[in-house]
Amino acid sequence: MKFLQHLALGIDVAFTAQNLLYCFLGVTLGNLMGVIPGVGAVAAVSILLPVTYYIPPSAGLIMLAGLYYGAIYGAVTGAILLNIPHTVSAVECLDGYPMARQGRAGVALFMTTIASLCGSVVGIIIIAIFAPPVAAVALTFESPDYFALVILGMTGAVALARGSPLRSFIMILVGMLIGLVGMDVTSAQPRFTFGVTQFMDGISIGVIAMGLFGVAELIANAGWVRTSQVRASDITWRSLLPTRSDIRAAWPAIARGTFIGALFGVLPGAGAVLASIMGYTVEKQLAADPSRFGKGAIEGVVAPEAAANAACQTSFVPTLTLGIPTDPITAVMLGALMIKGISPGPEFIGAHPDIFWGLLVSFVIGNVLLVIWHIPFIRLWVKLLTVPFDVLYPVVLVFICIGVYTIHSSVLDIFLVLLFGCVGYGMRLLRFEPAPLLIGLVLGPLLEAYLRRSMIVSHGDPLVFFERPISGSILVVSAIVLAWTFRKSFKRERAALEAQSSGAQ
Amino acid sequence: MTRDRDADATPSAGQDLVGGLLTIAFGGFALSKALSYPMGSALRMGPGFFPAILSCLIIVLGVALALHALQRRMARQAIEVRLRPVVTIAIAVAAFALMLERFGIVPATIALVLISSLAASRLRLWRSLILAVVMTGAVYVIFIVVLQMPLTVMNW
């Protein structure tokens, strides 16, 4: 009965005209930004972050979440039609683009839409079932346990990030330091402010995200030329329809992808990117004939897509119940909620049931809207892909600059976004991933606060973390994960070195 | 399109070395700042305590990254920097920032679009001009008419 009451509350909230409008705006703009090459979900969320300052928190959260899953839906279009490796849809290129070249782009687009819908629906059900009990358990947690959880979040982000774990570790710590900029809450001591008054409140996560993901991406991709294989007129109604054998091959792959995605979504640091890669890898390993992969196997397109969407949804479980972000996008969303004076954590669902259940119902509405955008209106998006990038990037740049200015009406923020854009481009050249930095930005102040509080509670005894069963076991798990990650990376390096030296002889 | 393929290969020794040294520099700078704040005690941590720990960890990891580079053979592989987009986008954004409050959003947007168009490998003047006009119109409608944001429109 309680569930039905919650559902009714959610429907009440989500179906208000305002929330419907922001849900529609969120998924549509997210889809648009997802389709446009060179703008990802993170950039989409951060460009629209300033808008949330002017609207109520539930509408803001509904819009930002819509941007997130909308961008995942949209990114696959570019992957299939143009072979554009978007961050969330890099693996869909491997089989989606060959399908398009075989004249089966319509089938690929149709089946990925269905896969996205399946992944999302299962993800939404998992949030509804698991988020409240997780929050209830988390209510019994004390400062040392939270300290341990944040450490687990850090190690997860290091272990599951792309590329070298050492670099991800550095990026998280750098993010944490940048997160400390501003006035220290306990001692009122300004830290790392360089005498700038505006820095007393810290640097907005939106500015950093827009710089590292938006401007840096534009710098790296400006002057980039590509050619389209598919014209909008090629995508007819008939071409969308899968054959019987497509459906038979696709549905188990969708189910497996959904399961993998739902599992990976709740892990900190993993997010939709890793889930889609895992979805692809598993399909390839299970296939009777792995050589079909890379040549247009439908399983290789639908499984990662289902996984990405399921992960995108389930990543809201740790974000909303523990206040620990799983990827840069949820980190930006947490930042947006905190500015609104809402701190996500175990009390969140109990204190703001309207926002939580409204958000959940809006996920359903948003996914239905996306299916409508993708099946009857798919040609619109195909057409958009023919717009050259050198027209698109000045447009995106204008929105970034105005968006960043409207956060605080501060010209300094525009220069900061430029600074972080250049830093982000430099990081890209040196192969540092910006994603862990954004996670660190949110985790840093949390870690410090929990550390200080734990120390006061334990009278300065650091052993408190190991004496409490919850924090102790979480810390042990974190240590194992970290050790395993570095061992694995060390072994791989060693193998690569040996291969290099034997090749030289 | 090359970018995502690059992202999955292992970084070169040169990238490790430069990255490690920059990390050490960043950590060292942060540590020098952190040490200037009160440290407090383990029981009552001062504002300098946590940043100092973080900075030390960053320095240690930076050293590890740099040493990792020195272990490997240095291939003479240059890190390719594309200066043109960096410089043009920097000038475009700086111009926008400087013009926004003084001259208003209309001239600032025009400058931003026109200058940033130069980042593309090939300049198409007419296309950029049309884009600048269309974008300025769109910005005016979205931010001034619809969202009613308190921005200076034009001020010569």
XYZ file of C-alpha atoms in Angstrom:
661
model
C 0.000 0.000 0.000
C 2.801 2.329 0.924
C 4.285 1.874 -2.512
C 1.011 2.878 -4.165
C 0.865 6.010 -2.018
C 4.380 6.893 -3.086
C 3.524 6.217 -6.679
C 0.480 8.470 -6.427
C 2.624 11.199 -4.900
C 5.168 10.804 -7.683
C 2.488 10.993 -10.355
C 1.067 14.110 -8.709
C 4.469 15.809 -8.784
C 5.656 14.647 -12.180
C 2.443 15.475 -14.011
C 2.313 19.134 -13.022
C 2.582 21.345 -16.089
C 5.898 22.791 -14.972
C 7.581 19.460 -14.299
C 6.274 17.955 -17.530
C 7.707 20.939 -19.381
C 11.144 20.602 -17.760
C 11.142 16.848 -18.294
C 10.382 17.442 -21.974
C 13.050 20.158 -22.205
C 15.580 17.973 -20.427
C 15.211 14.863 -22.568
C 14.922 16.818 -25.814
C 17.955 19.010 -25.194
C 19.862 16.017 -23.816
C 19.065 14.059 -26.925
C 20.102 17.026 -29.075
C 23.409 17.437 -27.256
C 23.953 13.699 -27.373
C 23.528 13.651 -31.129
C 25.841 16.643 -31.682
C 29.391 15.363 -31.881
C 31.810 16.840 -29.409
C 29.292 17.763 -26.751
C 28.700 15.026 -24.234
C 26.242 14.401 -21.474
C 28.514 16.145 -18.945
C 28.719 19.275 -21.055
C 24.949 19.133 -21.614
C 24.240 18.920 -17.897
C 26.683 21.671 -16.994
C 25.564 24.069 -19.734
C 21.988 23.867 -18.436
C 22.986 23.883 -14.771
C 22.453 27.677 -14.431
C 18.814 27.286 -15.499
C 18.154 25.160 -12.402
C 18.957 28.137 -10.181
C 15.793 29.820 -11.385
C 13.366 26.899 -10.971
C 12.219 24.724 -8.022
C 14.535 21.827 -7.025
C 12.234 19.043 -8.248
C 11.899 20.633 -11.700
C 15.648 21.242 -11.807
C 16.505 17.671 -10.885
C 13.969 16.282 -13.357
C 15.501 18.408 -16.111
C 19.124 17.518 -15.320
C 18.306 13.810 -15.077
C 16.452 14.051 -18.386
C 19.536 15.580 -19.961
C 21.590 12.655 -18.690
C 19.546 9.787 -20.087
C 18.454 11.839 -23.101
C 22.087 12.320 -24.067
C 22.685 8.563 -23.828
C 19.741 7.926 -26.160
C 21.030 10.576 -28.558
C 24.679 9.555 -28.575
C 23.936 6.196 -30.109
C 22.476 7.885 -33.207
C 25.828 9.476 -33.984
C 27.630 6.231 -33.199
C 25.564 4.211 -35.651
C 25.324 6.724 -38.473
C 28.680 8.481 -38.361
C 30.952 6.209 -36.352
C 31.372 9.011 -33.799
C 32.823 7.548 -30.626
C 30.958 9.486 -27.990
C 32.045 8.840 -24.414
C 28.931 6.854 -23.569
C 28.522 5.167 -26.908
C 32.055 4.341 -28.014
C 31.400 0.602 -28.242
C 28.138 0.988 -30.147
C 30.249 2.238 -33.067
C 31.964 -1.120 -33.392
C 28.898 -2.904 -34.710
C 26.423 -0.078 -35.238
C 28.418 1.646 -37.974
C 28.982 -1.574 -39.962
C 25.215 -2.165 -39.749
C 24.634 1.308 -41.183
C 27.023 0.612 -44.045
C 25.114 -2.590 -44.807
C 21.992 -0.452 -45.160
C 20.630 -1.636 -41.813
C 20.918 1.699 -39.975
C 17.157 1.790 -39.473
C 17.121 -1.586 -37.730
C 20.063 -0.587 -35.540
C 18.373 2.675 -34.521
C 15.063 0.952 -33.816
C 16.559 -1.884 -31.795
C 18.791 0.415 -29.729
C 15.725 2.491 -28.851
C 13.975 -0.645 -27.626
C 17.128 -1.711 -25.757
C 17.397 1.718 -24.124
C 13.783 1.537 -23.037
C 14.225 -1.949 -21.524
C 17.401 -0.967 -19.698
C 15.811 2.194 -18.337
C 12.590 0.536 -17.186
C 14.460 -2.150 -15.268
C 16.761 0.515 -13.826
C 13.788 2.576 -12.658
C 12.206 -0.465 -10.990
C 15.498 -1.177 -9.215
C 15.639 2.379 -7.854
C 12.055 2.142 -6.603
C 12.739 -1.168 -4.845
C 16.241 -0.634 -3.494
C 16.700 3.082 -2.811
C 14.386 3.331 0.241
C 15.897 0.303 2.097
C 19.443 1.425 1.277
C 18.591 4.830 2.719
C 17.104 3.184 5.815
C 20.303 1.221 6.411
C 22.400 4.307 5.757
C 20.500 6.200 8.457
C 22.296 4.126 11.095
C 25.675 5.211 9.718
C 27.862 7.589 11.703
C 30.681 9.900 10.644
C 33.406 7.203 10.533
C 31.150 5.036 8.341
C 30.580 7.926 5.974
C 34.296 8.590 5.916
C 34.803 4.964 4.888
C 32.052 5.219 2.240
C 33.697 8.257 0.675
C 37.013 6.378 0.629
C 35.207 3.484 -1.073
C 33.788 5.940 -3.602
C 37.313 7.209 -4.293
C 38.803 3.758 -4.721
C 35.894 2.738 -6.926
C 36.454 5.757 -9.127
C 40.160 4.898 -9.378
C 39.556 1.205 -10.055
C 36.835 1.631 -12.643
C 37.975 4.766 -14.463
C 39.329 4.582 -17.970
C 43.078 4.525 -18.378
C 45.804 4.298 -15.782
C 44.717 4.059 -12.122
C 47.664 6.185 -11.002
C 46.474 9.068 -13.165
C 42.876 8.695 -12.000
C 44.070 8.734 -8.392
C 46.001 11.963 -9.023
C 42.952 13.505 -10.705
C 40.636 12.645 -7.784
C 43.047 14.205 -5.291
C 43.498 17.308 -7.442
C 39.701 17.569 -7.653
C 39.455 17.267 -3.875
C 41.956 20.099 -3.390
C 40.072 22.326 -5.827
C 36.891 21.423 -3.924
C 38.447 22.914 -0.772
C 38.833 26.387 -2.317
C 36.845 28.860 -0.256
C 36.164 29.628 3.353
C 36.681 26.705 5.715
C 33.331 26.207 7.497
C 34.780 25.289 10.889
C 37.491 27.901 11.248
C 36.321 30.624 8.826
C 39.849 30.536 7.396
C 39.927 31.352 3.658
C 41.816 28.631 1.779
C 43.369 28.840 -1.700
C 41.386 31.998 -2.449
C 44.370 34.132 -3.578
C 42.647 37.160 -2.109
C 39.722 36.973 -4.541
C 36.473 37.638 -2.699
C 34.401 35.551 -5.088
C 36.498 32.465 -4.304
C 35.333 32.602 -0.676
C 32.262 30.586 -1.731
C 34.369 28.136 -3.684
C 34.529 27.595 -7.423
C 31.212 26.453 -8.889
C 31.257 22.857 -10.118
C 29.366 24.070 -13.189
C 32.242 26.339 -14.186
C 34.764 23.532 -13.812
C 32.622 20.976 -15.640
C 31.893 23.354 -18.517
C 35.587 24.134 -18.821
C 36.955 20.607 -18.587
C 34.256 18.927 -20.625
C 32.709 21.685 -22.753
C 35.463 24.110 -23.767
C 38.244 21.489 -23.746
C 36.170 19.251 -25.990
C 35.541 22.123 -28.413
C 39.234 23.014 -28.552
C 40.150 19.396 -29.237
C 37.525 18.934 -31.940
C 37.490 22.309 -33.713
C 38.430 21.937 -37.338
C 37.324 18.350 -37.355
C 35.829 17.123 -40.619
C 33.725 14.050 -41.168
C 31.441 12.641 -43.812
C 28.032 11.098 -43.460
C 27.189 7.756 -45.034
C 23.483 7.932 -44.458
C 20.985 10.499 -45.684
C 17.785 11.246 -43.830
C 15.789 10.012 -46.800
C 17.388 6.572 -46.431
C 15.695 6.018 -43.082
C 12.192 4.970 -44.062
C 9.489 3.464 -41.887
C 10.075 0.092 -43.446
C 13.827 0.180 -42.827
C 13.232 0.498 -39.098
C 11.567 -2.893 -38.834
C 13.836 -5.686 -37.581
C 13.588 -9.166 -39.052
C 12.519 -12.172 -37.002
C 16.135 -13.326 -36.630
C 17.196 -9.838 -35.468
C 14.636 -10.013 -32.685
C 15.644 -13.537 -31.711
C 19.321 -12.499 -31.494
C 18.651 -9.212 -29.772
C 16.341 -9.972 -26.858
C 18.691 -12.156 -24.769
C 21.456 -9.614 -25.417
C 19.178 -6.825 -24.189
C 18.383 -8.812 -21.046
C 22.053 -9.504 -20.292
C 23.034 -5.913 -21.035
C 20.333 -4.614 -18.718
C 21.511 -6.880 -15.895
C 25.165 -5.885 -16.305
C 24.276 -2.211 -16.542
C 22.071 -2.265 -13.460
C 24.894 -3.870 -11.502
C 27.612 -1.499 -12.706
C 25.468 1.591 -12.308
C 25.489 1.405 -8.522
C 29.285 1.141 -8.337
C 30.969 4.476 -7.700
C 33.097 5.726 -10.557
C 31.717 3.278 -13.096
C 28.686 4.909 -14.635
C 27.222 4.328 -18.055
C 30.529 4.286 -19.944
C 31.990 1.268 -18.214
C 28.629 -0.509 -18.218
C 28.352 -0.266 -21.991
C 31.906 -1.530 -22.463
C 31.187 -4.468 -20.144
C 27.939 -5.184 -21.978
C 29.831 -5.417 -25.256
C 32.650 -7.558 -23.864
C 30.257 -10.064 -22.327
C 28.271 -10.413 -25.553
C 31.413 -11.001 -27.548
C 32.602 -13.653 -25.125
C 29.257 -15.451 -25.025
C 28.753 -15.441 -28.786
C 28.939 -18.748 -30.625
C 30.791 -16.994 -33.417
C 32.749 -14.002 -32.007
C 34.122 -13.166 -35.454
C 30.742 -11.655 -36.388
C 31.439 -8.858 -33.917
C 32.764 -5.682 -35.474
C 30.976 -6.555 -38.700
C 27.453 -5.571 -37.725
C 26.298 -8.031 -35.063
C 23.070 -6.730 -33.584
C 23.915 -8.095 -30.110
C 26.969 -5.825 -30.072
C 24.753 -2.783 -30.512
C 21.800 -3.521 -28.257
C 23.619 -5.019 -25.235
C 25.859 -1.990 -24.540
C 22.949 0.362 -25.133
C 20.716 -1.474 -22.668
C 23.622 -1.573 -20.194
C 24.330 2.164 -20.516
C 20.722 3.089 -19.847
C 20.259 0.684 -16.956
C 23.479 1.987 -15.377
C 22.405 5.577 -15.903
C 19.235 4.895 -13.918
C 20.688 2.771 -11.119
C 23.494 5.293 -10.547
C 20.807 7.391 -8.862
C 20.670 4.879 -5.980
C 24.044 5.793 -4.386
C 23.720 9.401 -5.517
C 20.397 10.048 -3.829
C 20.621 7.694 -0.832
C 24.257 8.188 0.204
C 25.077 11.518 -1.413
C 28.030 9.873 -3.132
C 28.274 10.560 -6.863
C 29.044 7.653 -9.194
C 30.191 9.651 -12.205
C 30.827 13.267 -13.234
C 27.208 13.806 -14.231
C 25.759 12.745 -10.904
C 28.504 14.862 -9.288
C 27.208 17.942 -11.122
C 23.635 17.064 -10.128
C 24.623 16.765 -6.471
C 26.245 20.185 -6.791
C 22.985 21.583 -8.160
C 20.968 20.116 -5.279
C 23.397 21.445 -2.677
C 23.093 24.961 -4.105
C 19.342 24.573 -3.590
C 19.992 23.792 0.077
C 19.157 20.103 -0.273
C 21.874 17.689 0.747
C 21.244 14.242 -0.700
C 21.889 11.503 1.805
C 19.925 8.907 3.756
C 17.420 11.524 4.928
C 16.708 12.689 1.393
C 13.929 10.238 0.461
C 12.192 10.673 3.817
C 12.498 14.449 3.887
C 11.686 15.096 0.235
C 9.463 12.213 -0.905
C 7.880 14.506 -3.481
C 11.213 15.164 -5.197
C 12.320 11.520 -5.082
C 9.110 9.877 -6.297
C 8.397 12.719 -8.705
C 11.842 12.183 -10.223
C 11.178 8.463 -10.572
C 7.856 8.985 -12.347
C 9.512 11.617 -14.549
C 12.035 8.948 -15.626
C 9.136 6.914 -17.016
C 7.655 9.944 -18.790
C 11.065 10.952 -20.131
C 11.755 7.509 -21.522
C 8.410 7.410 -23.283
C 9.140 10.858 -24.765
C 12.526 9.626 -25.967
C 10.971 6.623 -27.686
C 8.599 9.024 -29.442
C 11.533 11.246 -30.450
C 13.410 8.236 -31.723
C 10.849 6.233 -33.606
C 8.507 8.625 -35.407
C 10.964 11.534 -35.506
C 14.253 9.746 -36.126
C 14.788 11.511 -39.451
C 15.019 14.840 -37.661
C 18.092 13.659 -35.754
C 19.623 12.069 -38.811
C 19.302 15.425 -40.528
C 20.949 17.170 -37.603
C 24.023 15.016 -38.071
C 24.580 16.556 -41.488
C 25.161 19.983 -39.891
C 28.926 20.532 -39.988
C 30.815 20.757 -36.722
C 32.336 24.158 -37.544
C 28.817 25.599 -37.407
C 27.947 23.788 -34.191
C 30.918 24.629 -32.011
C 30.515 28.438 -31.990
C 26.865 27.840 -31.033
C 27.869 25.616 -28.124
C 30.552 28.095 -27.089
C 28.000 30.931 -26.951
C 25.745 28.882 -24.667
C 28.657 27.942 -22.417
C 29.802 31.559 -22.060
C 26.365 32.997 -21.348
C 25.443 30.056 -19.113
C 28.538 30.423 -17.002
C 28.037 34.171 -16.661
C 24.474 33.790 -15.422
C 25.526 31.577 -12.470
C 26.862 34.552 -10.477
C 26.661 37.404 -13.031
C 30.411 37.287 -12.874
C 32.825 38.014 -15.709
C 35.504 36.271 -13.677
C 33.602 32.988 -14.159
C 33.921 33.355 -17.948
C 37.695 33.657 -17.604
C 37.680 30.698 -15.223
C 35.794 28.523 -17.693
C 38.398 29.463 -20.281
C 41.197 28.620 -17.856
C 39.664 25.223 -17.069
C 39.081 24.673 -20.785
C 42.783 25.178 -21.508
C 43.764 23.067 -18.487
C 41.363 20.384 -19.713
C 42.932 20.445 -23.162
C 46.384 20.153 -21.572
C 45.160 17.236 -19.448
C 43.855 15.559 -22.567
C 47.266 15.954 -24.233
C 48.949 14.389 -21.210
C 46.249 11.721 -21.005
C 44.652 12.682 -17.705
C 40.926 11.922 -17.593
C 38.791 14.815 -16.323
C 36.000 12.571 -14.960
C 37.672 11.584 -11.641
C 38.507 15.246 -11.003
C 34.812 16.159 -10.976
C 34.026 13.284 -8.618
C 36.850 14.432 -6.321
C 35.423 17.935 -6.351
C 32.289 16.694 -4.580
C 33.998 14.067 -2.423
C 36.806 16.323 -1.106
C 34.786 18.580 1.208
C 32.707 15.562 2.336
C 35.807 13.548 3.214
C 37.270 16.415 5.220
C 34.044 17.045 7.128
C 33.600 13.364 8.047
C 37.264 13.043 8.997
C 37.063 16.011 11.344
C 33.793 14.889 12.894
C 35.076 11.331 13.390
C 38.176 12.651 15.106
C 36.146 14.767 17.496
C 33.854 11.823 18.321
C 36.806 9.485 18.913
C 38.884 12.065 20.823
C 41.567 12.052 18.153
C 41.976 8.299 17.910
C 42.386 7.260 14.243
C 41.670 3.624 15.173
C 37.970 4.505 15.365
C 37.633 3.735 11.649
C 38.682 0.144 12.217
C 36.852 -0.428 15.499
C 33.437 0.187 14.021
C 32.322 -2.887 12.040
C 30.715 -0.928 9.191
C 33.549 1.508 8.552
C 36.173 -1.159 9.210
C 34.777 -3.595 6.659
C 34.216 -0.864 4.049
C 37.823 0.301 4.472
C 39.136 -3.254 4.125
C 37.129 -3.691 0.925
C 38.509 -0.361 -0.357
C 42.074 -1.451 0.399
C 41.567 -4.750 -1.421
C 40.042 -3.005 -4.448
C 42.901 -0.506 -4.587
C 45.599 -3.171 -4.223
C 43.964 -5.345 -6.871
C 43.678 -2.392 -9.288
C 47.318 -1.385 -8.992
C 48.501 -4.988 -9.184
C 46.527 -5.526 -12.374
C 47.816 -2.349 -13.967
C 51.394 -3.171 -12.883
C 51.146 -6.628 -14.456
C 49.821 -5.183 -17.687
C 52.659 -2.638 -17.781
C 55.194 -5.367 -17.158
C 53.773 -7.448 -20.006
C 53.833 -4.433 -22.320
C 57.447 -3.668 -21.363
C 58.526 -7.231 -22.068
C 56.759 -7.225 -25.390
C 58.508 -3.957 -26.228
C 62.000 -5.183 -25.308
C 61.610 -8.560 -27.029
C 60.371 -6.748 -30.119
C 63.508 -4.578 -30.137
C 65.933 -7.502 -30.125
C 37.915 11.115 -34.444
C 41.441 10.238 -33.412
C 40.861 11.325 -29.853
C 38.988 8.336 -28.492
C 41.285 5.853 -30.136
C 44.236 7.608 -28.476
C 42.519 7.547 -25.119
C 42.690 3.767 -24.877
C 46.360 3.294 -25.743
C 48.896 3.512 -22.895
C 50.413 6.978 -22.374
C 53.942 7.469 -23.679
C 56.944 7.875 -21.363
C 57.078 11.562 -22.300
C 53.451 12.046 -21.278
C 54.190 10.281 -18.003
C 57.243 12.429 -17.299
C 55.627 15.786 -18.077
C 52.439 14.729 -16.274
C 54.397 13.574 -13.226
C 56.452 16.758 -13.015
C 53.377 18.965 -13.356
C 51.637 16.914 -10.681
C 54.604 17.397 -8.334
C 54.587 21.136 -9.040
C 50.854 21.373 -8.351
C 51.178 19.361 -5.134
C 54.187 21.406 -3.992
C 52.380 24.669 -4.585
C 49.286 23.434 -2.734
C 51.426 22.157 0.145
C 53.183 25.513 0.539
C 49.771 27.174 0.753
C 48.330 24.540 3.088
C 51.267 24.885 5.507
C 50.482 28.571 5.900
C 47.090 27.720 7.466
C 46.771 26.593 11.114
C 47.381 22.847 11.400
C 45.502 22.157 14.624
C 45.774 18.737 16.226
C 44.438 15.304 15.285
C 41.557 15.896 17.697
C 40.676 19.357 16.418
C 41.977 19.587 12.907
C 42.827 23.045 11.688
C 42.062 24.246 8.164
C 45.557 23.298 6.997
C 45.514 19.662 8.102
C 43.464 17.993 5.376
C 44.851 20.004 2.418
C 48.365 19.246 3.650
C 47.658 15.493 3.620
C 46.118 15.753 0.142
C 49.081 17.779 -1.193
C 51.606 15.279 0.182
C 49.702 12.390 -1.427
C 49.619 14.260 -4.749
C 53.391 14.844 -4.598
C 54.035 11.159 -3.827
C 51.838 10.031 -6.734
C 53.480 12.593 -9.034
C 56.904 11.215 -8.123
C 55.613 7.703 -8.821
C 54.367 8.770 -12.251
C 57.645 10.515 -13.131
C 59.738 7.537 -11.945
C 57.519 5.254 -13.969
C 58.450 7.328 -17.024
C 62.184 7.170 -16.312
C 61.994 3.379 -16.030
C 60.851 3.168 -19.611
C 62.736 3.909 -22.752
C 62.138 7.473 -23.888
C 60.755 7.320 -27.350
C 61.225 10.599 -29.190
C 57.534 11.120 -29.516
C 56.354 14.692 -29.514
C 53.134 15.625 -27.757
C 51.084 17.185 -30.510
C 49.629 20.524 -29.474
C 47.139 22.156 -31.793
C 47.731 25.807 -31.008
C 45.295 27.345 -33.453
C 42.047 26.250 -31.753
C 43.474 27.011 -28.287
C 44.502 30.545 -29.205
C 41.404 31.450 -31.228
C 38.959 30.064 -28.683
C 40.883 31.782 -25.870
C 40.771 35.133 -27.664
C 37.099 34.662 -28.542
C 36.060 33.864 -24.961
C 38.227 36.643 -23.513
C 36.712 39.121 -25.978
C 33.225 38.000 -24.969
C 34.058 38.354 -21.272
C 35.507 41.856 -21.707
C 32.695 43.122 -23.946
C 29.706 41.602 -22.137
C 29.240 44.176 -19.368
C 30.739 47.147 -21.176
C 29.048 46.870 -24.588
C 26.236 44.367 -24.022
C 25.392 40.864 -25.049
C 24.687 41.578 -28.727
C 28.178 42.791 -29.709
C 29.784 40.264 -27.366
C 27.966 37.346 -29.001
C 28.865 38.572 -32.499
C 32.533 38.806 -31.493
C 32.480 35.373 -29.882
C 30.989 33.658 -32.927
C 33.176 35.446 -35.476
C 36.469 34.972 -33.630
C 35.808 31.379 -32.610
C 34.932 30.491 -36.219
C 38.602 31.065 -37.011
C 39.458 27.917 -35.028
C 38.163 25.755 -37.871
C 40.721 24.594 -40.380
C 38.951 26.419 -43.170
C 37.388 29.853 -42.874
C 34.013 30.397 -44.449
C 33.339 34.094 -44.018
C 29.721 34.243 -45.171
C 28.746 31.235 -43.145
C 30.307 32.757 -40.017
C 28.578 36.096 -40.582
C 25.185 34.462 -41.040
C 25.802 32.264 -38.006
C 26.725 35.318 -35.912
C 23.487 37.085 -36.867
C 21.330 34.005 -36.271
C 23.008 33.259 -32.924
C 22.627 36.830 -31.732
C 18.927 36.688 -32.551
C 18.563 33.343 -30.781
C 20.429 34.587 -27.699
C 18.261 37.714 -27.592
C 15.042 35.701 -27.768
C 16.112 32.981 -25.301
C 17.908 34.986 -22.633
C 16.289 38.437 -22.843
C 12.734 37.804 -24.059
C 11.962 34.346 -22.632
C 14.191 33.966 -19.559
C 14.289 37.736 -18.877
C 17.805 37.643 -17.534
C 19.265 40.923 -16.337
C 21.813 41.360 -19.117
C 22.883 44.528 -20.906
C 21.563 44.200 -24.466
C 23.551 46.834 -26.269
C 25.463 49.833 -24.990
C 27.673 51.701 -27.441
